[in-house]
Tab-separated table of C-alpha atoms in Angstrom:
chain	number	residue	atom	x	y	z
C	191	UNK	CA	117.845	86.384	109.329
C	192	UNK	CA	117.511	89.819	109.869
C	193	UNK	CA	119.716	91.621	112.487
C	194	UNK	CA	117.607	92.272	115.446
C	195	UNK	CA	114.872	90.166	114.161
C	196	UNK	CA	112.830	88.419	116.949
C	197	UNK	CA	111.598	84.546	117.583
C	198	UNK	CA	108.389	85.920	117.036
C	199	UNK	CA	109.431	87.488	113.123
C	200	UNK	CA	111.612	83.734	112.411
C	201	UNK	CA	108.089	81.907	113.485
C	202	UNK	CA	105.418	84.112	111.246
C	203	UNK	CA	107.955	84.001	108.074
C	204	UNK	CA	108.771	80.497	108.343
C	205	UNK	CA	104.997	80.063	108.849
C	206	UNK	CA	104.021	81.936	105.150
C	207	UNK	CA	106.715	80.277	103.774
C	208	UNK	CA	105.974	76.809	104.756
C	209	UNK	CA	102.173	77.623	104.661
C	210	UNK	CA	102.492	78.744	100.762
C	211	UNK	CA	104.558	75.491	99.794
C	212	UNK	CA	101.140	73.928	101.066
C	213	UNK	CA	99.035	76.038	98.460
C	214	UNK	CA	101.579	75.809	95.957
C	215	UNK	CA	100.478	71.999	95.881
C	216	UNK	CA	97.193	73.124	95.080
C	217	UNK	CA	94.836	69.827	96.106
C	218	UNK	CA	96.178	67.921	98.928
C	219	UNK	CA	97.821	65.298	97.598
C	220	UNK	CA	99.668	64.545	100.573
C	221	UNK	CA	96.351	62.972	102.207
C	222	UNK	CA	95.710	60.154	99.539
C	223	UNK	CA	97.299	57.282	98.466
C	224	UNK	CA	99.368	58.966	95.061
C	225	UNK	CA	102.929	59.952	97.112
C	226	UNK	CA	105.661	58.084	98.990
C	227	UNK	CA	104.637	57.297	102.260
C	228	UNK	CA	107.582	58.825	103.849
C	229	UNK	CA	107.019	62.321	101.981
C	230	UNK	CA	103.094	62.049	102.463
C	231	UNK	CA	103.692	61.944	106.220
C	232	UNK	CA	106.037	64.956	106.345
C	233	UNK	CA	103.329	67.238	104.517
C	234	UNK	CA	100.404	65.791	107.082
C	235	UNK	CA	103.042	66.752	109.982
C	236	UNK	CA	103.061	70.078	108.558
C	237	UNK	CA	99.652	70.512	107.828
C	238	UNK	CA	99.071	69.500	111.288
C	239	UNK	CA	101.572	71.734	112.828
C	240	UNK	CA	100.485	74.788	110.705
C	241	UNK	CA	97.165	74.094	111.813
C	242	UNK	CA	98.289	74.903	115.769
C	243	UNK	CA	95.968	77.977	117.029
C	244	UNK	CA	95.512	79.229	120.221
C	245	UNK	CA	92.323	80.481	119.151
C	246	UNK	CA	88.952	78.248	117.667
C	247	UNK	CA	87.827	78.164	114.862
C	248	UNK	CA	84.527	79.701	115.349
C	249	UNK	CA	85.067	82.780	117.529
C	250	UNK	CA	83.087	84.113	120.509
C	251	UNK	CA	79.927	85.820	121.001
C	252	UNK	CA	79.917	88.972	119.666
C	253	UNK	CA	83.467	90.327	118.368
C	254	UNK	CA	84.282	91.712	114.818
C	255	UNK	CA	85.822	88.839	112.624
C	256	UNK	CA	89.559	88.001	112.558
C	257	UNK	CA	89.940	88.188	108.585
C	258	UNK	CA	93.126	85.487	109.326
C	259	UNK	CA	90.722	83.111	110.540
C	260	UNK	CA	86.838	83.873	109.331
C	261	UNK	CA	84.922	85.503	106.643
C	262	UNK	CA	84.157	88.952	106.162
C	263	UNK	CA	81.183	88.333	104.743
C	264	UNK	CA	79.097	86.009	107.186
C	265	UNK	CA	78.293	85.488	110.293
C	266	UNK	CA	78.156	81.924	111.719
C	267	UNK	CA	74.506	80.144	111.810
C	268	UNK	CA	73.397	81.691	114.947
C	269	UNK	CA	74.255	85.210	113.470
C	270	UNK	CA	76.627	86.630	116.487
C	271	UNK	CA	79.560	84.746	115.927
C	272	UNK	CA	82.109	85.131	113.436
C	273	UNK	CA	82.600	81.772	110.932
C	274	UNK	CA	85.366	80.133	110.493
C	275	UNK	CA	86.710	78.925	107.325
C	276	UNK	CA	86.467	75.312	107.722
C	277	UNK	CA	83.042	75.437	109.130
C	278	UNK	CA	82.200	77.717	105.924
C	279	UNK	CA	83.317	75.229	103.722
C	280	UNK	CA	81.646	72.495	105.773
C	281	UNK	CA	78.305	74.361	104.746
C	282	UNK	CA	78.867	75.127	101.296
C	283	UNK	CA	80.017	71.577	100.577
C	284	UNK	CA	76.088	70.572	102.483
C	285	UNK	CA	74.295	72.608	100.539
C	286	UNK	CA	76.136	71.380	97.104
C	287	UNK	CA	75.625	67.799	98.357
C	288	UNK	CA	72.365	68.442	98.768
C	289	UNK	CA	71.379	70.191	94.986
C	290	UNK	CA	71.680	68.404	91.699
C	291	UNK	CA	74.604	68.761	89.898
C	292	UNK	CA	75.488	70.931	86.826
C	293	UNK	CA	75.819	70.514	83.241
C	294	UNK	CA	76.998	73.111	80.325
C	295	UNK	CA	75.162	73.570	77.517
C	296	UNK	CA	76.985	73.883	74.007
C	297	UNK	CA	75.017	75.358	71.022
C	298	UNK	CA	72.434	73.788	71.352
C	299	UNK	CA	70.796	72.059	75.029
C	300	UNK	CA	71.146	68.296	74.612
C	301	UNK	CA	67.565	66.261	75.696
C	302	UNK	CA	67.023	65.226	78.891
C	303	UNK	CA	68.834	67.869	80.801
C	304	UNK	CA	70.387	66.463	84.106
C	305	UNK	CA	69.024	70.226	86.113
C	306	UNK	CA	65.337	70.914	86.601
C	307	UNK	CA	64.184	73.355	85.295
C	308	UNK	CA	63.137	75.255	88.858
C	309	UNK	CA	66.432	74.453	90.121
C	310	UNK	CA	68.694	75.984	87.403
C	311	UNK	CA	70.348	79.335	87.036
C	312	UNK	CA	71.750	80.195	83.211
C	313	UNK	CA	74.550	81.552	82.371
C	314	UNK	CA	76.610	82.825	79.452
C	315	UNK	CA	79.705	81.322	78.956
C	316	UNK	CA	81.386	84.973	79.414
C	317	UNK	CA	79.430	85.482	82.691
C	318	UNK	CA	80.394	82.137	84.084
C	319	UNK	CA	84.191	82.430	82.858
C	320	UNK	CA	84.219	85.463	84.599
C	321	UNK	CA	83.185	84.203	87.556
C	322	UNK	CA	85.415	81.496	87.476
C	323	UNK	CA	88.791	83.925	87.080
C	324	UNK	CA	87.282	86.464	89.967
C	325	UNK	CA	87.114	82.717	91.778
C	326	UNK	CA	91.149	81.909	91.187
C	327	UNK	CA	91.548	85.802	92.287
C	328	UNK	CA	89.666	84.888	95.778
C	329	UNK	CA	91.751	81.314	95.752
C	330	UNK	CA	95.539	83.163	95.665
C	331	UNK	CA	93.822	85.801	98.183
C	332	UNK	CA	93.187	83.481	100.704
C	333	UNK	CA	96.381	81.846	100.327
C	334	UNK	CA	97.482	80.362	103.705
C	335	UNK	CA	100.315	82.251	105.214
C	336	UNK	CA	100.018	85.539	102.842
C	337	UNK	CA	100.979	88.616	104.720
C	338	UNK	CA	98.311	91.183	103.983
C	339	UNK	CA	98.552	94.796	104.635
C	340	UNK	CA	96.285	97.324	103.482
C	341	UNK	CA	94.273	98.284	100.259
C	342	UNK	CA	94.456	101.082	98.125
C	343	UNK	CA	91.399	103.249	97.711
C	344	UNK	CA	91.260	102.075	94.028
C	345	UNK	CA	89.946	98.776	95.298
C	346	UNK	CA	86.291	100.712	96.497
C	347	UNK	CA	84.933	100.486	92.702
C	348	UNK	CA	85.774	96.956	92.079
C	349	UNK	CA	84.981	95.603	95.603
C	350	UNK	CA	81.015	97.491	94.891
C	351	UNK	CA	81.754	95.452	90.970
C	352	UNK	CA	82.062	92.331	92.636
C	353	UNK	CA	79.169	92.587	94.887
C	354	UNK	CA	76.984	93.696	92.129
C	355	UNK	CA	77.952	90.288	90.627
C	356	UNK	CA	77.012	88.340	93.599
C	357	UNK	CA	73.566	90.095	93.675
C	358	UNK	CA	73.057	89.396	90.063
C	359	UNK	CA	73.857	85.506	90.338
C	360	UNK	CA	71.797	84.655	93.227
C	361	UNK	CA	68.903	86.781	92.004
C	362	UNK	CA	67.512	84.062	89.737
C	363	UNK	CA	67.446	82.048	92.830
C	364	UNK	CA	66.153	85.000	95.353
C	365	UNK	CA	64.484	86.923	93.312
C	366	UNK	CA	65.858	89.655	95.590
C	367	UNK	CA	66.646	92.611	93.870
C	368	UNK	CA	69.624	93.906	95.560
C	369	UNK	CA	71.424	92.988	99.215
C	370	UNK	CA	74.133	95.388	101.232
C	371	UNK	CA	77.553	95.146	100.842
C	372	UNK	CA	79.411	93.103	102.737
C	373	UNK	CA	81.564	95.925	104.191
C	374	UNK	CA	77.966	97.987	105.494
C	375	UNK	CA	76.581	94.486	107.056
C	376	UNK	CA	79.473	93.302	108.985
C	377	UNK	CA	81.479	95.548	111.567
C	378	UNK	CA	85.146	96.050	110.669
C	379	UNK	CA	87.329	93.242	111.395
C	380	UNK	CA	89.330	92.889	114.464
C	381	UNK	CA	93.177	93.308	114.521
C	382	UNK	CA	94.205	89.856	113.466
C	383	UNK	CA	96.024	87.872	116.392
C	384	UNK	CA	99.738	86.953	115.552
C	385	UNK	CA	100.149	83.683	114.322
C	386	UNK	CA	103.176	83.743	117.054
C	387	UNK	CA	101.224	84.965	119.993
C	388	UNK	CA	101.629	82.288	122.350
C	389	UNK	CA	102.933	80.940	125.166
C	390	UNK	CA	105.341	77.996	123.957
C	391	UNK	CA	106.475	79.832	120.977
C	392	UNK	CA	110.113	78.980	121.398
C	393	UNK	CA	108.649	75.171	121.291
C	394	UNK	CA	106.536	76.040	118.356
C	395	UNK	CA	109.435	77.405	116.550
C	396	UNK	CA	111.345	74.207	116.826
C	397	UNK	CA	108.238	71.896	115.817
C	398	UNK	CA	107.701	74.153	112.745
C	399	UNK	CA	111.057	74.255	111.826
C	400	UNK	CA	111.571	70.246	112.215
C	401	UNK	CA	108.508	69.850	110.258
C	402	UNK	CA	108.772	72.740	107.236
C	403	UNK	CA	112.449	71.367	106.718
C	404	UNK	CA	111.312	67.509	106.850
C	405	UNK	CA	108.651	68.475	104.359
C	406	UNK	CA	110.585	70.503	101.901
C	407	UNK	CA	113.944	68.360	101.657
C	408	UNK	CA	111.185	65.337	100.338
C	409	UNK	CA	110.445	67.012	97.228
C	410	UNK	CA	113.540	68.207	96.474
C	411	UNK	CA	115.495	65.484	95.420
C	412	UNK	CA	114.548	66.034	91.380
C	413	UNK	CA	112.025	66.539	88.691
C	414	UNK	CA	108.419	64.650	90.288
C	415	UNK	CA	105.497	65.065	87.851
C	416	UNK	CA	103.168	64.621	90.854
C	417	UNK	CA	104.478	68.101	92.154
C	418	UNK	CA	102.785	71.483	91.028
C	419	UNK	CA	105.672	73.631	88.992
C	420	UNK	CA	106.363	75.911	92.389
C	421	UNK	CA	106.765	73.576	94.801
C	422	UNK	CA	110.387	72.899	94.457
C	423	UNK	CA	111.024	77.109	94.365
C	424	UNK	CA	108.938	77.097	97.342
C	425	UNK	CA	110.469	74.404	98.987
C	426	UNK	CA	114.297	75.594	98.619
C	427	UNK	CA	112.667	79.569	100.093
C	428	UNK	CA	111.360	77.496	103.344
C	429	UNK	CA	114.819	75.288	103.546
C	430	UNK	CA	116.494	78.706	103.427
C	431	UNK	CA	114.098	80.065	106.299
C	432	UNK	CA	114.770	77.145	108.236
C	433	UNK	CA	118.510	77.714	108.394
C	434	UNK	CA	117.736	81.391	108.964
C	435	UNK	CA	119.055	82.640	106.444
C	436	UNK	CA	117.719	85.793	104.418
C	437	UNK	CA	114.212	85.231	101.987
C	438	UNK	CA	111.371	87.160	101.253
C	439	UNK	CA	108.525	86.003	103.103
C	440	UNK	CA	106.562	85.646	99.996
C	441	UNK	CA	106.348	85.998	96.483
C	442	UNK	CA	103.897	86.536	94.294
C	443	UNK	CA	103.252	84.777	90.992
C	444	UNK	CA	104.599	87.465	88.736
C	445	UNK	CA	107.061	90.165	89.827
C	446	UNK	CA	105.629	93.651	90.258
C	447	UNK	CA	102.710	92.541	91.365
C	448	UNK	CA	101.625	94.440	94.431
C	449	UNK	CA	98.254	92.932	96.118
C	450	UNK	CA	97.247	96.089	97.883
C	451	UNK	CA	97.045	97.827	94.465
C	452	UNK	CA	96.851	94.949	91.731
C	453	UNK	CA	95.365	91.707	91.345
C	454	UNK	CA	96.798	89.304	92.814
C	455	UNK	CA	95.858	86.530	90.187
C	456	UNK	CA	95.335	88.595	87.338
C	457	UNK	CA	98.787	89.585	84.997
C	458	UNK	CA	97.940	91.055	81.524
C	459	UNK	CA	100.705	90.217	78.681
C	460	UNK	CA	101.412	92.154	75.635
C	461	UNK	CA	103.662	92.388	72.830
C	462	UNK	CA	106.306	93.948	74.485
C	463	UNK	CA	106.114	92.195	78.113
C	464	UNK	CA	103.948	92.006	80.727
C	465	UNK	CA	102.601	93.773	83.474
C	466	UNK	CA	100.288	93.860	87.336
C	467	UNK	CA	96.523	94.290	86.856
C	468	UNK	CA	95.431	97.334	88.896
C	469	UNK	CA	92.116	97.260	90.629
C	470	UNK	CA	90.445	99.976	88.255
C	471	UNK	CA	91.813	98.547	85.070
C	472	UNK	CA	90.259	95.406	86.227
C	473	UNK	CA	86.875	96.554	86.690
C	474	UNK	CA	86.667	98.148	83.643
C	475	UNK	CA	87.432	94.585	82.029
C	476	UNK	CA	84.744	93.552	83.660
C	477	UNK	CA	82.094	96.272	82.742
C	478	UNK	CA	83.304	95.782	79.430
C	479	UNK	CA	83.074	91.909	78.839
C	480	UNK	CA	79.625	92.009	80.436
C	481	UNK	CA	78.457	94.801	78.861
C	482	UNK	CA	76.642	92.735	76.005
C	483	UNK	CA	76.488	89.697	78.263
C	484	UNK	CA	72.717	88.659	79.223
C	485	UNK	CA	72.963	88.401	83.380
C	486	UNK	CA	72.130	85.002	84.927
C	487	UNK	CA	68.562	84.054	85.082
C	488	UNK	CA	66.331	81.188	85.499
C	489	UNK	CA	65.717	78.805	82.234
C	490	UNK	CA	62.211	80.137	81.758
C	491	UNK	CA	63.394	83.854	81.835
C	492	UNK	CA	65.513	83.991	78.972
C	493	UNK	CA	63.917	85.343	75.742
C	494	UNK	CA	64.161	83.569	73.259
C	495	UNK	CA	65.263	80.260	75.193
C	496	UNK	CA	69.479	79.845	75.394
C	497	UNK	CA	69.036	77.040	72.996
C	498	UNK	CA	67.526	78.622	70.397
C	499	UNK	CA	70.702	81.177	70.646
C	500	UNK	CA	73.410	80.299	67.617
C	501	UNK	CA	76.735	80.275	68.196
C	502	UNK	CA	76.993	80.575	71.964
C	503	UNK	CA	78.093	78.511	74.626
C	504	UNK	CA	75.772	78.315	77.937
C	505	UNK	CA	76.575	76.562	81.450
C	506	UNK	CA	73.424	75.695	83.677
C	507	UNK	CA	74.290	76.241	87.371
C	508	UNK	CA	72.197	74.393	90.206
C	509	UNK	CA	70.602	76.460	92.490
C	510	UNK	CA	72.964	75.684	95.047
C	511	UNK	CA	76.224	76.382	93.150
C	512	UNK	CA	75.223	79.755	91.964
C	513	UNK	CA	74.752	80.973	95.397
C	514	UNK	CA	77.589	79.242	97.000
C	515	UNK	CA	79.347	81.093	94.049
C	516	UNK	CA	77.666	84.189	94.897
C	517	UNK	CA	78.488	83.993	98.619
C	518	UNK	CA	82.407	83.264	97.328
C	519	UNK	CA	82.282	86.804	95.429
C	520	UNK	CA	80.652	88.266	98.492
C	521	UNK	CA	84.035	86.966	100.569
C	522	UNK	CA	86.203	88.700	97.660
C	523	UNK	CA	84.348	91.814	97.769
C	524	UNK	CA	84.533	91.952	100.878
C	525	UNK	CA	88.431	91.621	101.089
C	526	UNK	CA	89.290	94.214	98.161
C	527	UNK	CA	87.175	96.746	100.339
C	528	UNK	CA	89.677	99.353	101.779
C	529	UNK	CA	87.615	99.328	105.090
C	530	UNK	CA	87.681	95.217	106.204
C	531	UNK	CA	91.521	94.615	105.281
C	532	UNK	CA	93.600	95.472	108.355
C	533	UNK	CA	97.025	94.030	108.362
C	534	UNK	CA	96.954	90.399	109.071
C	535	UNK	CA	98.790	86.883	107.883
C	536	UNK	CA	96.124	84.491	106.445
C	537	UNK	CA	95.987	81.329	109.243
C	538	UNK	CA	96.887	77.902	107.466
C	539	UNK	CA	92.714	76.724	107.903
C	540	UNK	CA	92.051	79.119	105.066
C	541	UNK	CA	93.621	76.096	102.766
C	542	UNK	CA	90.000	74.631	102.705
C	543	UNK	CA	88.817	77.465	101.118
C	544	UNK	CA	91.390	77.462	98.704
C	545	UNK	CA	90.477	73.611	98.006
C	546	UNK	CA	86.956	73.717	97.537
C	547	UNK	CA	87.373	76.665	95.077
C	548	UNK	CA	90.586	75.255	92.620
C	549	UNK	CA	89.093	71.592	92.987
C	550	UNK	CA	84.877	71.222	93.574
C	551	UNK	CA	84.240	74.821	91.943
C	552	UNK	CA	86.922	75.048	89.077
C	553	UNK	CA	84.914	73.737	86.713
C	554	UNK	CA	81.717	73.944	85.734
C	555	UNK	CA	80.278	70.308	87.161
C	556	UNK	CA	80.633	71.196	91.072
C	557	UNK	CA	83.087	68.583	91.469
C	558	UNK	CA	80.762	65.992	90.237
């Protein structure tokens, strides 16, 4: 503990500490049927106790978005209210529900495709892996708990990149040519609210603290190959919070790695090492790798057909999960703009995010 550190600074660390144990998981195996019972219950207690708020999900008439609690790309249904991440999620997992499936195409398209043909966007296998790593970058974004401060300027290009993606995939779908940033359609976010603004914090503190410690000592005990490889690290940091004692309040997947002016998911190795994957660098990548790349289209709109193409590997999209992809890039855009990322610490409800995009969208079958 810090000298002169308040309840209020114990509460929020202990909170991205325990929160990013939670992530570190990945999938929440903690709700099925695959752990002890006794260690499955202390996660759920956690989860549940992480998931305290003295706000709603869904926020009021009106106000700019809390970017700890909603997107910064949408508005609710109604279009005056900010949305929520779980009732995001709760849409995009509707409208995938409700399309056909996906299937990839290698080579050459195998008869009796399982899309049809009006309800299929193409795309190269560079496009769509792509997509999927700008998809992991939104994924350790949005990690519950993270303590965000601001961007630097070099994350304008990219942010406008990423955008320019979104309009591409869901223009096959559309047909729109182009749509406004994020960061011109929505007002700038609200200051977030402190995770320990509220009244019974010194009886929050001691519910989180029971629970975070209860949780971490049960997957401690030993190598568990039902555990993802951080958990125990990330288990021993909250322990160490618990007793008060001095840890970082988070830690990234690769030191040096600063999120306000690298990637947070991206890390580039070489010869000699490895290094952080600044904002411009990245967008070059990306100009680069697409540069050759045929954008996403509709079956019919590709000349000559993708399965007449030799030696290239295609992945056929439903209509609905290219533009719930395209509203996920929208989200990251929106958060590597300089102008929508106050300072805030990510509330624990943006785990469903985080599970719908490393489990449902990680591949290329929607999680069928």
């Amino acid at each position: 503990m810090a000298v002169g550190e308040g309840l209020g600074e114990r509460f929020e660390r202990l909170y991205s500490l325990a929160a990013r144990m939670l992530w570190a998981q990945g999938e929440p195996a903690w709700r099925g049927s695959g752990w002890p019972a006794e260690r499955a219950r202390a996660w759920r207690d956690l989860e549940r106790v992480l998931a305290e708020d003295p706000g709603s999900d869904v926020g009021p008439p009106g106000p700019a978005p809390d970017p700890a609690r909603h997107l910064l790309s949408r508005w609710a249904a109604d279009g005056g209210r900010p949305l929520g991440f779980a009732a995001a999620v709760g849409a995009w997992e509707e409208r995938l529900d409700a399309d056909p499936g996906t299937l990839v195409v290698r080579d050459t398209a195998p008869s009796g495709t399982a899309v049809a043909p009006d309800r299929a966007v193409v795309l190269a296998d560079r496009w769509y892996s792509t997509v999927r790593d700008l998809l992991d970058e939104l994924a350790h974004r949005l990690a519950p708990g993270r303590p965000v401060a601001g961007l630097s300027p070099e994350a304008a290009p990219l942010s406008a990149r990423l955008h320019e993606l979104a309009d591409a995939l869901r223009r096959p779908v559309t047909r729109t040519p182009a749509t406004p940033h994020p960061a011109e359609a929505m007002p700038v976010p609200a200051p977030s609210r402190p995770l320990a603004e509220r009244p019974d914090l010194p009886a929050a503190y001691e519910r989180l603290r029971g629970a975070a410690r209860r949780a971490a000592e049960s997957v401690t005990g030993g190598m568990d190959l039902s555990l993802a490889p951080e958990v125990p690290a990330a288990a021993r940091d909250v322990l160490r919070a618990a007793a008060e004692e001095p840890v970082p309040e988070w830690r990234e997947r690769h030191e040096g790695i600063d999120p306000a002016r690298h990637m947070a998911y991206g890390y580039r190795w070489t010869d000699t090492g490895g290094g952080p994957l600044g904002f411009a660098q990245r967008a070059a990548e990306i100009t680069a790798d697409l540069a050759d790349t045929p954008a996403p289209a509709a079956p019919e709109d590709y000349l000559p057909p993708p399965e007449e193409v030799p030696d290239r590997d295609w992945t056929v999209l439903s209509h609905a999960g290219a533009l719930v992809r395209a509203d996920l890039l929208d989200e990251l855009a929106a958060r590597l703009h300089p102008a929508m990322a106050p300072p805030h610490r990510l509330h624990a409800a943006s785990h469903t995010v985080v599970t719908l995009l490393t489990s449902r969208l990680k591949g290329a079958s929607d999680g069928r």
